[in-house]
mmCIF file of C-alpha atoms in Angstrom:
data_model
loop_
_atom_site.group_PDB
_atom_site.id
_atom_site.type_symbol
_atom_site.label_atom_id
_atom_site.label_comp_id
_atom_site.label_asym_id
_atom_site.label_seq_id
_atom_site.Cartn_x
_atom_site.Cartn_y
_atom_site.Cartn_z
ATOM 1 C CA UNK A 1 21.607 -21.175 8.768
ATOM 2 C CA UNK A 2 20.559 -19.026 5.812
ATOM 3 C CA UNK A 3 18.859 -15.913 6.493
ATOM 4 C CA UNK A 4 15.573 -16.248 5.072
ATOM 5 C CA UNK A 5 15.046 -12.366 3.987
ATOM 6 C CA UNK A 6 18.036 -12.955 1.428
ATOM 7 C CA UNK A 7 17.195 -16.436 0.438
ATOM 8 C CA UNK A 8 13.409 -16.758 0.240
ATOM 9 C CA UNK A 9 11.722 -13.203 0.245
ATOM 10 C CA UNK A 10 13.549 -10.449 -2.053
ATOM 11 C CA UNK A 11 14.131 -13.134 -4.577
ATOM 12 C CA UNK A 12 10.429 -13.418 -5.331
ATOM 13 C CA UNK A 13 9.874 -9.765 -4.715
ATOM 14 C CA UNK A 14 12.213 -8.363 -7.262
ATOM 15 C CA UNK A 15 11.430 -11.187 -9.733
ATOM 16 C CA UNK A 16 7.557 -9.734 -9.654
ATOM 17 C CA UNK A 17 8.938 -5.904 -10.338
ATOM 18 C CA UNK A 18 11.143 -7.205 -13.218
ATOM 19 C CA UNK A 19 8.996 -9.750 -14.582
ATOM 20 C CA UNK A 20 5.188 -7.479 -13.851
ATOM 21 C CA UNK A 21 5.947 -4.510 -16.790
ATOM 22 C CA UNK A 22 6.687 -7.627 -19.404
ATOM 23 C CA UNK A 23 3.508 -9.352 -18.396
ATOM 24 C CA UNK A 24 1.785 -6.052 -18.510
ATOM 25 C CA UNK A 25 3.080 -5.565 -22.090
ATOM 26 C CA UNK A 26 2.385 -8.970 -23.113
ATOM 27 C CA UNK A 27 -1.430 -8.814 -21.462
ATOM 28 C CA UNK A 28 -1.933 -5.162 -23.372
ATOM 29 C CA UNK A 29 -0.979 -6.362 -26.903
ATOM 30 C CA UNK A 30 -2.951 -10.057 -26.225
ATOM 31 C CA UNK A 31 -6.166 -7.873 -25.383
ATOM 32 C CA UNK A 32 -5.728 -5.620 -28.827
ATOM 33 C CA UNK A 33 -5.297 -8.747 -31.028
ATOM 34 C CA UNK A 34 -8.303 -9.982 -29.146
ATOM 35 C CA UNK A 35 -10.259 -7.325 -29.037
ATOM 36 C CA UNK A 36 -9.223 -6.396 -33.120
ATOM 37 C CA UNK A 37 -10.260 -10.219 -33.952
ATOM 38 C CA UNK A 38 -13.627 -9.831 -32.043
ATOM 39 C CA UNK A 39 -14.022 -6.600 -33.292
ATOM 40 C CA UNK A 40 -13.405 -7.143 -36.896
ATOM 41 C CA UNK A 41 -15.386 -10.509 -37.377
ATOM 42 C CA UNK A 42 -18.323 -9.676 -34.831
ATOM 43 C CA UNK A 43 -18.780 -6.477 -36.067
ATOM 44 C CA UNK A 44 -17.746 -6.404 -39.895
ATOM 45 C CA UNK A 45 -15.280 -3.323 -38.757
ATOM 46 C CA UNK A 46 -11.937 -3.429 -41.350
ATOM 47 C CA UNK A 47 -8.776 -3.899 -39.886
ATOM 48 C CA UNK A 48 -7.453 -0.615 -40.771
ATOM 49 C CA UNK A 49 -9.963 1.188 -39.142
ATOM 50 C CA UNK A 50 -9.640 -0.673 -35.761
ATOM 51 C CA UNK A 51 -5.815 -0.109 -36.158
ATOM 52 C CA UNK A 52 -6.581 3.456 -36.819
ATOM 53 C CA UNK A 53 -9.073 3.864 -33.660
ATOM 54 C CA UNK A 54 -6.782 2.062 -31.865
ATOM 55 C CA UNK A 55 -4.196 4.147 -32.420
ATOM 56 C CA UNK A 56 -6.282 7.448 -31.867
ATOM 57 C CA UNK A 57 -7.404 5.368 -28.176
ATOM 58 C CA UNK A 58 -4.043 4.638 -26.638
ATOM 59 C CA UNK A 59 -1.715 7.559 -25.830
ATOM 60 C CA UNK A 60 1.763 6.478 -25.323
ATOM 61 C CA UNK A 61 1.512 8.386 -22.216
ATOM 62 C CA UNK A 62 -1.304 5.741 -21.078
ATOM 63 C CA UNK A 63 0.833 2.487 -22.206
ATOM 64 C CA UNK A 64 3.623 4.362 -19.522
ATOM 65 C CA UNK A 65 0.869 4.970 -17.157
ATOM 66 C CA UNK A 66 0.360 1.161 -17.020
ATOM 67 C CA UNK A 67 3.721 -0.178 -17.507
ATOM 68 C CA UNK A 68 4.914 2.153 -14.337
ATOM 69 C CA UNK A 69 2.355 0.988 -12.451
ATOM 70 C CA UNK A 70 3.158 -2.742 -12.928
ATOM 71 C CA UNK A 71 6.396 -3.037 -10.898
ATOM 72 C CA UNK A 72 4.401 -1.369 -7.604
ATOM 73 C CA UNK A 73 1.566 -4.021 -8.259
ATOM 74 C CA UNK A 74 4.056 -6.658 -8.647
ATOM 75 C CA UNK A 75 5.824 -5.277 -4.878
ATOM 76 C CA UNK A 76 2.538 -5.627 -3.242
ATOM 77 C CA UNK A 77 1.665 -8.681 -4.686
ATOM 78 C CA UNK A 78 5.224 -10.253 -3.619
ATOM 79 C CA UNK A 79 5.073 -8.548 0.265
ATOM 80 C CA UNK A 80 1.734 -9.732 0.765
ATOM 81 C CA UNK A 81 2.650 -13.101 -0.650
ATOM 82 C CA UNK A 82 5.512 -13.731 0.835
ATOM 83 C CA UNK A 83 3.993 -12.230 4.348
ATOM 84 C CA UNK A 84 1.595 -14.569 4.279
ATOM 85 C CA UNK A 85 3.620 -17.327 3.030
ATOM 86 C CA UNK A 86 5.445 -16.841 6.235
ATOM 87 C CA UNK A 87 2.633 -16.954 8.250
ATOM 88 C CA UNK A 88 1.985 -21.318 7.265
ATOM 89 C CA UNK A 89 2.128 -23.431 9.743
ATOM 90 C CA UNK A 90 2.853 -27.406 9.774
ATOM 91 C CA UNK A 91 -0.144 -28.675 8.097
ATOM 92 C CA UNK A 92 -1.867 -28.675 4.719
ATOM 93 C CA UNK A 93 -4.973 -26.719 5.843
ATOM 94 C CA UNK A 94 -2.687 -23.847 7.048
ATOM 95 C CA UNK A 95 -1.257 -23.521 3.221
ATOM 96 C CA UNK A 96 -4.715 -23.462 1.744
ATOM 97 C CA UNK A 97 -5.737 -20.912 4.322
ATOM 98 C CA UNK A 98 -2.774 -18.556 4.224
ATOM 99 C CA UNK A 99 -2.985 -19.008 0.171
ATOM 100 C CA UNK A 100 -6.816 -17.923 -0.215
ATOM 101 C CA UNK A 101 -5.969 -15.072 2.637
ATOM 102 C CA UNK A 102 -2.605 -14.120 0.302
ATOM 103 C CA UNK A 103 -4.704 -13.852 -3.064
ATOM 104 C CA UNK A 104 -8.017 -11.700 -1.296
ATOM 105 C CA UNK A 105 -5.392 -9.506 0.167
ATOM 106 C CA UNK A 106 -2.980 -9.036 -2.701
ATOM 107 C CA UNK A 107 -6.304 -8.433 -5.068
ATOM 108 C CA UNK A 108 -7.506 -5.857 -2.307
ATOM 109 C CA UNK A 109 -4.045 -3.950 -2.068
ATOM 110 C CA UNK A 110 -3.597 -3.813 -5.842
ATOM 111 C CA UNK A 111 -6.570 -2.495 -6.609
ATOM 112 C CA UNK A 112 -6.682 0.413 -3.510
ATOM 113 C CA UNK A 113 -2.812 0.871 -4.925
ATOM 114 C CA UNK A 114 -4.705 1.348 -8.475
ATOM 115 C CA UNK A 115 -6.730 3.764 -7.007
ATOM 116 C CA UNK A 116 -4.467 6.048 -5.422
ATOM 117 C CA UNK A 117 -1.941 5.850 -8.748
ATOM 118 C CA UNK A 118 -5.194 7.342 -10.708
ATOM 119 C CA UNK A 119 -6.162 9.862 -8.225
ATOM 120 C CA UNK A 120 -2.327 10.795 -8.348
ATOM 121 C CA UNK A 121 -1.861 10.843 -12.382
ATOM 122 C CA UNK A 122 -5.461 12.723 -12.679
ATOM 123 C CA UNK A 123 -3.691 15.146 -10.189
ATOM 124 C CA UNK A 124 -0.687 15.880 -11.892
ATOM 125 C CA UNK A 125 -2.264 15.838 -14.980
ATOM 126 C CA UNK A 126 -0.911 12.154 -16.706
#
């Protein structure tokens, strides 16, 4: 008797906008570290002068850029989830269909979404 909109789909939904900015934050600074520890033992570069190219690389207007887009990508990602989530049927097959459907789409809208956010920044001039 529960209605399934309140129960089962804006849960998930606004968990993805809350929790997407955090995971981009988290996914930014594990890709500097990464990139600084390849950087400065592949390539014999001192830390300080990755820190300072880093820092001369990333704007704080492009760290906003990417943690504003992050709740929109994590919105699509929970619609199309939870649309095709909805979609399963009784058996086992149906879940690993509507799954592999849920990822190709949400991968598809994300990165079209992506693609219209950069036309739109470029245009305003972010």
């Amino acid at each position: 008797g529960l209605n399934t909109m309140d129960v089962l789909i804006i849960p998930r939904i606004l968990a993805l906008i809350i929790i997407m900015p955090l995971l981009a934050f988290v996914s930014d600074i594990a890709g500097l570290v990464g990139g600084g520890i390849m950087v400065i033992f592949s390539l014999d570069v001192s830390p300080q002068l990755y820190i300072q190219r880093v820092g001369e690389a990333v704007t704080a207007g492009s760290f906003w850029v990417g943690i504003l887009k992050a709740p929109l990508f994590g919105a699509v990602i929970g619609v199309v989830g939870c649309f095709e989530g909805m979609r399963v049927v009784g058996t086992a097959e149906s879940v690993g269909l509507c799954t592999t459907r849920s990822v190709v789409e949400a991968i598809f809208l994300v990165t079209l979404t992506d693609a219209f956010l950069s036309v739109f920044f470029s245009a305003i001039g972010i």
